[in-house]
Short mmCIF file of C-alpha atoms in Angstrom, two decimals:
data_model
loop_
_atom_site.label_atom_id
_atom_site.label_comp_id
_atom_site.label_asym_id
_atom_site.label_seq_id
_atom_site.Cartn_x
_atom_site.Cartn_y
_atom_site.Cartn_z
CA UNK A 1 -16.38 -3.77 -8.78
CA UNK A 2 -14.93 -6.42 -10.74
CA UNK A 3 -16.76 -9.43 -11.49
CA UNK A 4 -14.27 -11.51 -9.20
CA UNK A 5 -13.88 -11.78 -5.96
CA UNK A 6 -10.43 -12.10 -5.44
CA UNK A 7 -8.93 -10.21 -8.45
CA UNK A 8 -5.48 -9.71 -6.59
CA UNK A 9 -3.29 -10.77 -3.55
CA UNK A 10 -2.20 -7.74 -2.08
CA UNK A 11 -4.96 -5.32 -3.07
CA UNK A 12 -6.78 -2.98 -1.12
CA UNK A 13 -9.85 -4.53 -1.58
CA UNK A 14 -10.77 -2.42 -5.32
CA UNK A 15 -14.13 -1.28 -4.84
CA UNK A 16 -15.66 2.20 -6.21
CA UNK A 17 -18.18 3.31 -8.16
CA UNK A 18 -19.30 4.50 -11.65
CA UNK A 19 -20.94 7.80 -11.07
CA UNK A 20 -19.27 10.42 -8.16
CA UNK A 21 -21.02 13.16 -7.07
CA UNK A 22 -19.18 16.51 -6.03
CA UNK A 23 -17.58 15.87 -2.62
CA UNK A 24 -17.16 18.19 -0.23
CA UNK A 25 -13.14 17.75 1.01
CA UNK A 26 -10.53 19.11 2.52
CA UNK A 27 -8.80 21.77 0.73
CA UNK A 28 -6.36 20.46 -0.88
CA UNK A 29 -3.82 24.01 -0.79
CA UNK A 30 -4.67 23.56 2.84
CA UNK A 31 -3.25 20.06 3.27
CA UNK A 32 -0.30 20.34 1.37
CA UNK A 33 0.44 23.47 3.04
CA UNK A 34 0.63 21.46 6.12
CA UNK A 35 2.92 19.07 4.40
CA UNK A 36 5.07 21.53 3.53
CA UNK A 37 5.77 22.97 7.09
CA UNK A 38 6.77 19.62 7.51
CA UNK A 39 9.28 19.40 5.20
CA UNK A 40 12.85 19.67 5.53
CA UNK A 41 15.29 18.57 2.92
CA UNK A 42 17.13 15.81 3.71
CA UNK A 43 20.99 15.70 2.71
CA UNK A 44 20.85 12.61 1.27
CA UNK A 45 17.85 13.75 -0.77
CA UNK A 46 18.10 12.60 -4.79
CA UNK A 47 17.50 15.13 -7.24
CA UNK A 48 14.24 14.16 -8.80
CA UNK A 49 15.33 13.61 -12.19
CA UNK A 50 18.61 11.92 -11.23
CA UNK A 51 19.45 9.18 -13.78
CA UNK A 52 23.22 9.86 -12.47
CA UNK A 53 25.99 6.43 -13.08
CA UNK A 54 23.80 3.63 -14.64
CA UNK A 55 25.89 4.38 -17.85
CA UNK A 56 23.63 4.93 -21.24
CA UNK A 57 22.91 1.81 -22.53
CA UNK A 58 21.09 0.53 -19.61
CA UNK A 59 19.33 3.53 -19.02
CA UNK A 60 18.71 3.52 -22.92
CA UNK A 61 16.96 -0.54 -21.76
CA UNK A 62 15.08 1.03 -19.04
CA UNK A 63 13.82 3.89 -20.71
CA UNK A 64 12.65 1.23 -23.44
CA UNK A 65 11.27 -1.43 -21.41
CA UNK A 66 9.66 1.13 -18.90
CA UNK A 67 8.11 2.96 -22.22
CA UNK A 68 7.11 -0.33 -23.69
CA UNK A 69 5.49 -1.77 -20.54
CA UNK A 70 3.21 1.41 -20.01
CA UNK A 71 2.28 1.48 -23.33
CA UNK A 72 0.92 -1.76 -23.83
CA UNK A 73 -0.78 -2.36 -20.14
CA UNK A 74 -2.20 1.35 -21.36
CA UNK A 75 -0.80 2.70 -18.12
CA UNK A 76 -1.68 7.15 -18.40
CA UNK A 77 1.38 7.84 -16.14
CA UNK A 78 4.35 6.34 -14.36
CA UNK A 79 7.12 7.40 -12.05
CA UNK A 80 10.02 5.22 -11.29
CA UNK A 81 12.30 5.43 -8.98
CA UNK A 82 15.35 3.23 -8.73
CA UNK A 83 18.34 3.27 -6.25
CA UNK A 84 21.62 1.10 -6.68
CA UNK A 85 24.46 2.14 -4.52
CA UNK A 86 27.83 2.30 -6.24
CA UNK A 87 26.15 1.97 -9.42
CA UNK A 88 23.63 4.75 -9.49
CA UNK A 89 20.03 6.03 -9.82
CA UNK A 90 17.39 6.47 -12.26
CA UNK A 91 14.42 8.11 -11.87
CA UNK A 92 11.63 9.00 -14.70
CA UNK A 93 8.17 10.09 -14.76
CA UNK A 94 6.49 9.26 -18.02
CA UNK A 95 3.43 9.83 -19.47
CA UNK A 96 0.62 11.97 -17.85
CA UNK A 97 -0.83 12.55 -15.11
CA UNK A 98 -4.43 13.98 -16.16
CA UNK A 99 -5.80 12.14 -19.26
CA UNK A 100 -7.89 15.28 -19.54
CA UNK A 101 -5.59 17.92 -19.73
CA UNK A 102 -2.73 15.79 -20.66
CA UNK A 103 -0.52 17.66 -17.90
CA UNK A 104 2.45 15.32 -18.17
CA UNK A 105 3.68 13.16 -14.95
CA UNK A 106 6.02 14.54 -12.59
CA UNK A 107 8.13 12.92 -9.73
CA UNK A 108 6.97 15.16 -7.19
CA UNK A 109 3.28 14.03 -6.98
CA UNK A 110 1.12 12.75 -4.09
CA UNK A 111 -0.51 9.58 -5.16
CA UNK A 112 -2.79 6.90 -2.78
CA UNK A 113 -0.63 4.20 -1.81
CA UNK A 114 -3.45 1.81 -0.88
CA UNK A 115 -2.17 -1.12 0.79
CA UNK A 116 1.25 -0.02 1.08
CA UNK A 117 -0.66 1.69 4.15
CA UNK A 118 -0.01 -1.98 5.82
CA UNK A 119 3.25 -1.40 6.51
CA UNK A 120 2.66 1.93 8.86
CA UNK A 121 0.12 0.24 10.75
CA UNK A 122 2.27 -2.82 11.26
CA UNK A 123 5.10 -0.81 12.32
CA UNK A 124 3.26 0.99 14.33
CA UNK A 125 1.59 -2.47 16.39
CA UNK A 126 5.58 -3.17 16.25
CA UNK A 127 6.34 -0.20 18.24
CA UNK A 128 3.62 -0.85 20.87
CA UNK A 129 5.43 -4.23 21.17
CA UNK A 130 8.83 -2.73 21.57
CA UNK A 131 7.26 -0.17 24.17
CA UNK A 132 6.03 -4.01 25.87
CA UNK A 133 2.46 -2.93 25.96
CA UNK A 134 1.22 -5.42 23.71
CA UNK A 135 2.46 -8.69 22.82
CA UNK A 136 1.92 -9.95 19.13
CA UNK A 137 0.35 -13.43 20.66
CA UNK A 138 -2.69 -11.43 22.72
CA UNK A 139 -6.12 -12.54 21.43
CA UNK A 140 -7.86 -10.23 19.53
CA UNK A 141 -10.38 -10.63 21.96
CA UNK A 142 -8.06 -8.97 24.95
CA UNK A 143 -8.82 -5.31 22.88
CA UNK A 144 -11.51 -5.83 20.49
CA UNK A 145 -14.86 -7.22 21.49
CA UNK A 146 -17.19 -8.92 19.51
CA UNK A 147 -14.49 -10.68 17.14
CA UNK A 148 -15.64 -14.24 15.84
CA UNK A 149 -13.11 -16.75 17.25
CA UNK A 150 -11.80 -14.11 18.63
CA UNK A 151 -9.85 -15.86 21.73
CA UNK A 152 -7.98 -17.69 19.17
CA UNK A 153 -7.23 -15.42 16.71
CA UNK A 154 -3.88 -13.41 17.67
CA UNK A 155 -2.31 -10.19 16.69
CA UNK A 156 0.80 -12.18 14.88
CA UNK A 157 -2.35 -13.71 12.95
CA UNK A 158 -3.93 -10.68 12.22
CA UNK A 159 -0.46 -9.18 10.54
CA UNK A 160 0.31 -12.64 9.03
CA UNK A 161 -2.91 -12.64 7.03
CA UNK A 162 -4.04 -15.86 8.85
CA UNK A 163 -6.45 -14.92 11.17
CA UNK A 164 -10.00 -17.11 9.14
CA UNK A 165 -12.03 -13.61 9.47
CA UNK A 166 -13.71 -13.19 6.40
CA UNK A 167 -12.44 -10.29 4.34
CA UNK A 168 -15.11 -7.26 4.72
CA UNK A 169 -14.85 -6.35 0.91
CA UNK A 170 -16.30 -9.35 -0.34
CA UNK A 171 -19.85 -9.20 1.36
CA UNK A 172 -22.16 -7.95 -1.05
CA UNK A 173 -24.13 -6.25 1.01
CA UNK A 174 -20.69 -3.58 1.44
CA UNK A 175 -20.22 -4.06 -2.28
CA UNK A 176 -23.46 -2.74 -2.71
CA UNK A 177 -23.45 -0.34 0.04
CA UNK A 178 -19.89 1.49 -1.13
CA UNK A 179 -21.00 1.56 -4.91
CA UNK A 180 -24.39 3.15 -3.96
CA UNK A 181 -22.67 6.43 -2.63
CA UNK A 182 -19.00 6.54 -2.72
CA UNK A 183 -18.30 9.59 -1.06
CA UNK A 184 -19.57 8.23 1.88
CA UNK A 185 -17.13 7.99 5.13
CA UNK A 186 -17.25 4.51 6.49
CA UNK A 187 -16.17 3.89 10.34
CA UNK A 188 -13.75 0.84 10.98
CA UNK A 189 -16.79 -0.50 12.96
CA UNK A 190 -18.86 -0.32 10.30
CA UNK A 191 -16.85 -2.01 7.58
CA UNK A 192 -15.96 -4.36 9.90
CA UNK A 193 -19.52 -5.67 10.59
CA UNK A 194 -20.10 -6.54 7.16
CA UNK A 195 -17.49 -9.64 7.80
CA UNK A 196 -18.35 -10.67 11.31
CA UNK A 197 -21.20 -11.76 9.88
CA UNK A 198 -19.90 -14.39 7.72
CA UNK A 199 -18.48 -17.66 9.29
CA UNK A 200 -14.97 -17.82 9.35
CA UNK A 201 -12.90 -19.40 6.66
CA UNK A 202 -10.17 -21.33 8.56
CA UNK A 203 -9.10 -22.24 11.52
CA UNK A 204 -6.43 -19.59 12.67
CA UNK A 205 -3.10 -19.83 11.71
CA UNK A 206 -3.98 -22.55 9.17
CA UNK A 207 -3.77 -21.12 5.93
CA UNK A 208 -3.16 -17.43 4.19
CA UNK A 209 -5.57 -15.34 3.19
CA UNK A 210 -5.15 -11.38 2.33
CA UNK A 211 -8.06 -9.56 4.27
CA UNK A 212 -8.17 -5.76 4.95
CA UNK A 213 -10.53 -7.26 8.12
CA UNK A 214 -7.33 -7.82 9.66
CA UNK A 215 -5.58 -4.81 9.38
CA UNK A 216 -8.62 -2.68 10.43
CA UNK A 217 -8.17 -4.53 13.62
CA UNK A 218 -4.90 -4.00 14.24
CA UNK A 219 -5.87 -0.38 14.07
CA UNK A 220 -8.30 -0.52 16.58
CA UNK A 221 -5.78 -2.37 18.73
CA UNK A 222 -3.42 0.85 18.58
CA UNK A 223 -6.76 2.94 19.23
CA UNK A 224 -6.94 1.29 22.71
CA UNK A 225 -3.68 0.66 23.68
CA UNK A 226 -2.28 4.21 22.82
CA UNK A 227 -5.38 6.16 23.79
CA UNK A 228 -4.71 8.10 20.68
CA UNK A 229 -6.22 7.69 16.95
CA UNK A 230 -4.54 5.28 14.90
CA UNK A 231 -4.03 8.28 12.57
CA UNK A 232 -2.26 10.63 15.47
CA UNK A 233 -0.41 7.54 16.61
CA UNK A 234 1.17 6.84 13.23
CA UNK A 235 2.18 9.73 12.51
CA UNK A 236 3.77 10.28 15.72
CA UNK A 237 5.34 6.97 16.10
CA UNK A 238 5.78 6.37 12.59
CA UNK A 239 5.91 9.18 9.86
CA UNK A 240 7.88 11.57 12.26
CA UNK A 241 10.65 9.68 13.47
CA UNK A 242 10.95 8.25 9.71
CA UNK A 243 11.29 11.65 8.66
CA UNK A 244 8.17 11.15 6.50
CA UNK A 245 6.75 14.99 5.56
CA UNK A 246 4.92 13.98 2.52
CA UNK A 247 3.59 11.20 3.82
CA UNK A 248 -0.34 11.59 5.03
CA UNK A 249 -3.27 9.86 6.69
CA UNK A 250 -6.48 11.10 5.22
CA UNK A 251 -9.71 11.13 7.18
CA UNK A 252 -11.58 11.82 4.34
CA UNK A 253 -11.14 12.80 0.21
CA UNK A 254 -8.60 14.82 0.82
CA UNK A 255 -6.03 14.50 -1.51
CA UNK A 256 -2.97 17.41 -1.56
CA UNK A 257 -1.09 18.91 -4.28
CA UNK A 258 0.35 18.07 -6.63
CA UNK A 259 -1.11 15.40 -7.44
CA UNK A 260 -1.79 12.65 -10.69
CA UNK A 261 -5.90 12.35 -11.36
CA UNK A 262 -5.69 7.91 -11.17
CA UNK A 263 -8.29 6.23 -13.22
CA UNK A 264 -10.25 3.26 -12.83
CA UNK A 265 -12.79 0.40 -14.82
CA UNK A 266 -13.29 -1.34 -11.52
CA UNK A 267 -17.02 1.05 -11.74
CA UNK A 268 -20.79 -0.34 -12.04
CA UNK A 269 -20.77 0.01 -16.25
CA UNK A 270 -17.11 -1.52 -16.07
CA UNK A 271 -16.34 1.59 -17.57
CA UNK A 272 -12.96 3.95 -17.23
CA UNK A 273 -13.58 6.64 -14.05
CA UNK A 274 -11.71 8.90 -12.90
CA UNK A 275 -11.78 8.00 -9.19
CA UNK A 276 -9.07 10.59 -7.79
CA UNK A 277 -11.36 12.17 -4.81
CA UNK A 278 -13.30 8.28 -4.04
CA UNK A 279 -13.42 8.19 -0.55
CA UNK A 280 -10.85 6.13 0.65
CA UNK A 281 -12.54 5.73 4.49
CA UNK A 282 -13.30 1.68 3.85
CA UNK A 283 -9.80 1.04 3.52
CA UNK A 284 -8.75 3.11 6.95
CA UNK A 285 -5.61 1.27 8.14
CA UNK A 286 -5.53 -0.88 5.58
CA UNK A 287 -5.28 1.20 2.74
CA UNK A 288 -6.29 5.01 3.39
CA UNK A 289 -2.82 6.66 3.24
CA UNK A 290 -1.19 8.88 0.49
CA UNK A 291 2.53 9.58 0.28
CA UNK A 292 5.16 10.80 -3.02
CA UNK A 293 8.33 9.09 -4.53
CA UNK A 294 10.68 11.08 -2.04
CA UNK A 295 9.23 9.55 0.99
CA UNK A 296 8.95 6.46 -0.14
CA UNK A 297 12.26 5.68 -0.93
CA UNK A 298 13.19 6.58 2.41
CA UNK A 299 10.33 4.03 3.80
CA UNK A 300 11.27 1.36 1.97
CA UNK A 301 14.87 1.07 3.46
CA UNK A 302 13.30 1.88 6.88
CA UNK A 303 10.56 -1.25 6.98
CA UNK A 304 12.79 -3.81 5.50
CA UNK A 305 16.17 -2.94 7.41
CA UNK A 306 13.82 -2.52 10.67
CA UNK A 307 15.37 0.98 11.56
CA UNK A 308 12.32 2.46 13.98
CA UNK A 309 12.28 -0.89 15.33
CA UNK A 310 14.39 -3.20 18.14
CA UNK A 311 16.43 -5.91 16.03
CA UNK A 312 14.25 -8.37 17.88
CA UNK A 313 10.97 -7.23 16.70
CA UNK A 314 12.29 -6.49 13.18
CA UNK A 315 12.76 -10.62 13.40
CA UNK A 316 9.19 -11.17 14.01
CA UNK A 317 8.54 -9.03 11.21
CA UNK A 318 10.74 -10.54 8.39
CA UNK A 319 9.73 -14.34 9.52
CA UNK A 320 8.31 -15.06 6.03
CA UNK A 321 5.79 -17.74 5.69
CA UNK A 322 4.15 -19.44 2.55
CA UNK A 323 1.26 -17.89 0.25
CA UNK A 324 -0.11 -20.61 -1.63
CA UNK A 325 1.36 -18.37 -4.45
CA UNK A 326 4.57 -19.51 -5.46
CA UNK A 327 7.71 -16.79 -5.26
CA UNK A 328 5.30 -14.69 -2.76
CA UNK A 329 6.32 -15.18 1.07
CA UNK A 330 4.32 -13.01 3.63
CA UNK A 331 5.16 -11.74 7.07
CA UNK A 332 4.21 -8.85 9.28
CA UNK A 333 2.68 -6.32 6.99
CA UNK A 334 5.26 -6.93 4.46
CA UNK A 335 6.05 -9.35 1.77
CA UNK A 336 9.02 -11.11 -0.13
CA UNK A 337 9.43 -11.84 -4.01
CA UNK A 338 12.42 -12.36 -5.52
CA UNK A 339 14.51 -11.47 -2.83
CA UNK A 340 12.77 -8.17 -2.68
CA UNK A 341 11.26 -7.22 0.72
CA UNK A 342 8.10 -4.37 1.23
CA UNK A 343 4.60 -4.02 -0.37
CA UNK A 344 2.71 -3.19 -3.32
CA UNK A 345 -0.73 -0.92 -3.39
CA UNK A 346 -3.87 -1.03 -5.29
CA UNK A 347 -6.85 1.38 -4.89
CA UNK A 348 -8.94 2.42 -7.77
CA UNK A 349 -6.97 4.71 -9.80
CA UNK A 350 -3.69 4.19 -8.55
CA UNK A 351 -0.93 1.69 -7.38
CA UNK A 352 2.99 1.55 -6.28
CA UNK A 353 5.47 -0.40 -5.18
CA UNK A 354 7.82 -0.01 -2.47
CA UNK A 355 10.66 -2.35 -1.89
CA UNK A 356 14.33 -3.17 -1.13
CA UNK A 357 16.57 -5.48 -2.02
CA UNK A 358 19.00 -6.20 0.93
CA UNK A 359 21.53 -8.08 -0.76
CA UNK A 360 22.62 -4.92 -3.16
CA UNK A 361 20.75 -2.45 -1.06
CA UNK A 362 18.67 -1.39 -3.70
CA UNK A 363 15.58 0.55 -3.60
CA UNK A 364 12.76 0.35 -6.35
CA UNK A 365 9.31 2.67 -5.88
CA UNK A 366 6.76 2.56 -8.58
CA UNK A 367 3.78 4.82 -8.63
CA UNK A 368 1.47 4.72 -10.97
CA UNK A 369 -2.30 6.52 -11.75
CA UNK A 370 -4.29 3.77 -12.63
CA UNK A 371 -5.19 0.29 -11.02
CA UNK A 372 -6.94 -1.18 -14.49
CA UNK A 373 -5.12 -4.88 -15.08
CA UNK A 374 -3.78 -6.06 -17.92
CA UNK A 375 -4.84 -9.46 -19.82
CA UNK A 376 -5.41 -9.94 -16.05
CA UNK A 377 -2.55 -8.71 -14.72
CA UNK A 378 -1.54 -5.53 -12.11
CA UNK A 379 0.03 -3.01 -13.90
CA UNK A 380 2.50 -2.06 -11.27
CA UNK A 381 3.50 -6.04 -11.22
CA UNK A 382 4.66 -5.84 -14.87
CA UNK A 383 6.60 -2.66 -14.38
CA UNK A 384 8.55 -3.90 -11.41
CA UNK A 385 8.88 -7.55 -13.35
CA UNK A 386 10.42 -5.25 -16.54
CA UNK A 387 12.60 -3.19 -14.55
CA UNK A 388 14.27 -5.90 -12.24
CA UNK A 389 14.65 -8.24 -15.12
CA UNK A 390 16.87 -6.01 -16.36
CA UNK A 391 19.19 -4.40 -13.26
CA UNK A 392 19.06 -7.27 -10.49
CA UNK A 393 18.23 -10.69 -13.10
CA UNK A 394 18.68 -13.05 -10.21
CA UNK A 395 16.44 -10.86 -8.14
CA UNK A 396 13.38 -10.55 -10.24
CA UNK A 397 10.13 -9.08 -8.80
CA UNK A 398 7.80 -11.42 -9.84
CA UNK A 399 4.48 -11.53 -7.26
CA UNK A 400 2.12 -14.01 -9.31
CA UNK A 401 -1.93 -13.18 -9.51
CA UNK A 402 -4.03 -15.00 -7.76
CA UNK A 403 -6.24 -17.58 -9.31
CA UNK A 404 -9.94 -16.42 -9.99
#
């Protein structure tokens, strides 16, 4: 772990370790096959390399800011995928995807998403709201026992970020814990304990502040509602009727193929890992979930226009409040910068970017196998920053770091 405590905003809480010992997973042929019975193409599927309509000289920009940007933040390999209608697509992978065997990067890889895992779970809370079986200003306390302030804190509070619970990933005693041995599975329980026993940070509603506390709750909340696991109920609810078939929730290391090897420095040494089979358990709801560039550029149209959801609800969702970090707006599971709506992920070894841009309808997804910043800086930030100065300038990407 990093040194800080609050390296970034919308992280999934970046916390591995130096040395991994052999894990015993899933197979990996096993779990894609599954993925693959899913899959059905859709007709208004992309071809992967389409770079069809921008014209050459902006594609000629991309390619050279895109090339330039990786280069410099040291990024091993990049896909981009961006969507204009009635102006075109581009779509490039670039660089590699195993520093070892320098097997180059490829659009159709399964990477972690990390917290881009926030916007299933929130959608599928929503759902349980549009079903009326919950309502987003319940207590926590109504579902979840044992939650400090809990008859005060809310569900809207918990997806808003502004519940006061201290974040789980910043007790040493987890820090320590996770680093020690991890390939161990952590239950939401379990991670959850490590922040109850903290005293809250603010009263709730009263400020933001990103914890993966909250979203771990929320998934116990669709636990006990639905009667089903949170990872069953999302990909019924969610990943099904979204047409999502390479979209996954892992219990465990499993990882399917293809997919990139991400590397990491956020280790004991502070040392470059490669942390592709980490378990990703302490992140559950808040950051478990793995998915490809096909899927989501379907998602991100889905979560910002609010298609699986009633036009109500999709309200709720949108109703952007302030950060503390200025150009950054937060509501339900999903954020705002620029005038582009969706989420970013970090988990060591990897991040993306999924959002849309509702005034052209544009769709940008970044995926990238490596999480290591950049004169303190995400990676994935500077892409996005790069590309949308360039296509949408009066829509620029632009989600600021936190302060140290």
């Amino acid at each position: 772990m990093r040194r800080t405590s609050s390296r970034r905003l919308f992280a999934a809480a970046l916390l591995a370790a130096s040395v991994l010992a052999p894990m015993a997973a899933t197979p990996a042929t096993a779990v894609h096959a599954a993925a693959a019975d899913r899959y059905v193409k859709d007709k208004d599927e992309c071809p992967p390399d389409a770079r069809d309509g921008l014209g050459s000289e902006l594609t000629a920009r991309l390619d050279k800011a895109v090339e330039d940007v990786r280069q410099e933040a040291g990024i091993p390999g990049l896909v981009v995928g961006l969507w204009m209608p009635g102006k075109g697509n581009y779509v490039r992978a670039t660089g590699v995807a195993d520093k070892v065997t320098r097997e180059p990067m490829s659009t159709d890889l399964f990477v972690r998403i990390g917290s881009e895992t926030k916007t299933f779970t929130v959608t599928a809370l929503l759902k349980l709201v549009d079903d009326r079986r919950i309502r987003l200003d319940d207590p926590i306390s109504a579902y979840v026992k044992g939650v400090p302030n809990g008859r005060r804190i809310t569900l809207r509070h918990l997806a808003e970020m502004r519940s006061g619970l201290f974040p789980y990933t910043e007790d040493p005693d987890f820090v320590q814990d996770l680093l020690s041995d991890p390939s161990r599975s952590f239950t939401p329980r379990e991670v959850l304990a490590y922040g109850f026993k903290h005293p809250n940070t603010f009263a709730p509603g009263a400020e933001f502040q990103y914890s993966n506390s909250n979203l771990v709750l929320l998934g116990l909340v669709i636990e006990k509602v639905s009667g089903m696991s949170a990872v069953d109920f999302i990909d019924k609810r969610v990943l099904r009727p979204a047409r999502l078939r390479h979209t996954l929730f892992p219990t465990g290391p499993e990882f399917p193929e293809p997919h990139a090897r991400g590397y990491t420095n956020q280790t004991l040494s502070g040392e470059v890992e490669d942390a592709t089979d980490w378990n990703p358990s302490w992140a559950w709801t808040a950051g478990a979930m793995i998915s490809n560039l096909h899927d989501l550029r379907r998602w991100a149209r889905i979560v910002a226009t609010g298609t699986l959801l009633s036009p109500e609800t999709q309200r709720q969702r949108l109703r952007m409040l302030p950060t503390g970090y200025p150009g950054t707006s937060y509501g339900l599971g999903i954020f705002e910068s620029g005038g582009w709506i969706g989420h970013n992920g970090s988990i060591p070894g990897y991040e993306s970017v999924t959002v849309y841009l509702p005034s052209k309808k544009a769709t940008l997804v970044l995926l990238l196998n490596t999480d290591i910043t950049h004169e303190g800086q995400e990676p994935s930030s500077l892409v996005a920053r790069a590309i949308t100065e360039i296509v949408t300038p009066d829509n620029v990407y632009d989600r600021p770091v936190p302060l140290r």
